[in-house]
């Protein structure tokens, strides 16, 4: 209610009119006008205005009810033993748009007053007026006992603020609240601190932070207020300057809290309801209302969330340090004195159960304090150590010694909390408080990077399993480079383009010019950052049993040493995303990729083949006609699992195959064939996977011709057959070949020339390669060898991808390369014994 004149008019109406309906409408209209006129600015000032406006409404309603109940016999306010008290955010003068209005009605039973009736009328009226009111009703003598029953109630009572009613009764209520404030202080403060830490564990700082209950949220500031109210009865935290907090820290704390208040106002405004999580869908609109602008580097919502995260950290660190200073005497007694004495490692420092602690008043010079942090192995650093790092000078040359001994994460986390990590790692400033809205990461870039280091600390302690075997191969220096890559792997984020490429350049410059690393270590560091997502992507998105995928991955990795480092970095990176992200299934894929790649690195010939394929792929990508092909066709060709497509065919032939694929994609049925008779007979067939083609029957039908080579390439959802014969057929036979092709598309057919193979003529290698098995036959040449084997493979849905035929001195030596994964997505190998039994002793089939 902005106008004092409007307030006077409403009061005059209350005292002059007997029309209850008119008065009620006037109060309701005044509330609605006040809501409409409010200027949304955010911050503490807005909260105070909201609170004071609500105070006026509450007092007016109470005055109206007094007039209605007592008429001309109304006593003075102080004589009516009722006091209206604000609690919660209303009591703290932090009333936001959709905040609950928590009121406590305190009364003292007095003869001659029907107080319960008056209180019930008051509660009913505020509800009827549409106010969201939560209420408590207590006799004044109950206050202390009520507060003892529950810590939440005790906290609320500590925030009590007088609104209206009897000031005499309020004075009496304050006396009872004072007794509550002094009751079991030690137990209360301990429980309060325990709840404080539990909230941090439950709601860690994330990219969708809970700004009320979460780490660094408003509740942290509330906790500090409850403590100073209990210990000193201070009205606010400014009274702690300078004894417990410096003016500089307090200024940062207050400005950060002001930012949270503004955020909460606009969050409620955008969400149109009371919410406390700054969810992704609200962030852009909140940022706009708070005046943020888009820039080429960062959109406004990322700028906003970066500032919000910085404020949350500031509130968290300042409140935590201050709280511990205030209640340190009440937390003592949990550890035996002898254990404390044994844990003293330096003046003012103790190491107990892996926790490094210190006196808040430093006893050592800055360089000695840092030396203790650097050289002492500990699992967790207490907030008191953060206080001891104030005034400590940190330089980049201290980074490698900090990474030399595990665990390194607790040390760098202390430097992060103390605001020193940018001095230690200057590039880290680029990613501090930087959100990453990719639907995958749960934490900002800086926290994720620190967690990656934490996971590496854990992995480097592995003694068993694949991780243990890999870790055992690392040198001390490789461990340092791995940790360095872990903390810097996302350093290129926040800019347009591939963050891995930019990050690689940044870490190489940092490693060479600042850390003075040897050139070989700089290259390894840069390569780890450049390819830190490669192993995860390959394992989860690609067919890790596909030779092309494995050979390409091996071409990049090149050496087992680098594979070891990349494997550990990949595991740590995924684990640092969030709890449960690295599932057993994902871990199994990465382990399999590691083992398969390690095997390939021992075969240089395969790596040479992939280099040849890569060169052919690069030529293809630059070919003008290839660039005009639809993206799905380009992808089908470039991701074909068959290296032979690239090794056996010139670029122009592959382009023509792509153009043919485009033509078939536009027609029905989606298959086609070409017959060439120049030089040798060459038959090409291209079909969609949904069409069956009886390749065995087709070859048997052409038994009069000598098949020399058969290639089968998979191109996305299409399959390509290329059959090359020793001789050429004249135009006269083309019609017969066309008929045979069409007939082969009509389904499975019995062979005219079926071969029964001697058992000793078949050799089977299910582990011929990582992805392929091989079946070899050697026996006197005859018609039907190839067609019989191909038809049985088709019958069992085992895909032959390459066939090499050789006949020397009347002996056929044929090699069939087949996929280990059958048409149903299962392993082919269990089917092979039955397949061979059909070849060697065909059963009678119905």
Short mmCIF file of C-alpha atoms in Angstrom, two decimals, residues 43 52 83 134 248 297 357 376 398 450 474 527 552 627 639 657 664 672 678 707 744 749 780 817 819 836 841:
data_model
loop_
_atom_site.label_atom_id
_atom_site.label_comp_id
_atom_site.label_asym_id
_atom_site.label_seq_id
_atom_site.Cartn_x
_atom_site.Cartn_y
_atom_site.Cartn_z
CA UNK A 43 16.69 -7.92 -3.86
CA UNK A 52 5.91 -4.01 5.25
CA UNK A 83 0.12 -10.37 19.75
CA UNK A 134 0.33 -20.48 7.64
CA UNK A 248 35.92 -7.31 2.64
CA UNK A 297 30.82 -16.04 -26.80
CA UNK A 357 42.49 -29.19 10.29
CA UNK A 376 50.91 -33.66 3.88
CA UNK A 398 53.64 -25.50 -7.28
CA UNK A 450 37.92 -31.25 -9.96
CA UNK A 474 52.34 -46.19 -15.42
CA UNK A 527 46.82 -35.32 -27.22
CA UNK A 552 40.67 -45.82 -36.98
CA UNK A 627 30.00 -33.58 -51.85
CA UNK A 639 30.79 -45.51 -42.09
CA UNK A 657 28.10 -46.38 -56.11
CA UNK A 664 17.50 -46.68 -55.53
CA UNK A 672 18.61 -52.74 -58.57
CA UNK A 678 33.19 -55.66 -71.20
CA UNK A 707 33.50 -67.03 -60.12
CA UNK A 744 16.89 -65.00 -56.43
CA UNK A 749 15.60 -72.11 -53.20
CA UNK A 780 39.21 -80.96 -55.37
CA UNK A 817 35.11 -64.12 -44.18
CA UNK A 819 30.67 -61.44 -39.46
CA UNK A 836 29.34 -77.46 -40.46
CA UNK A 841 26.41 -84.59 -43.49
#
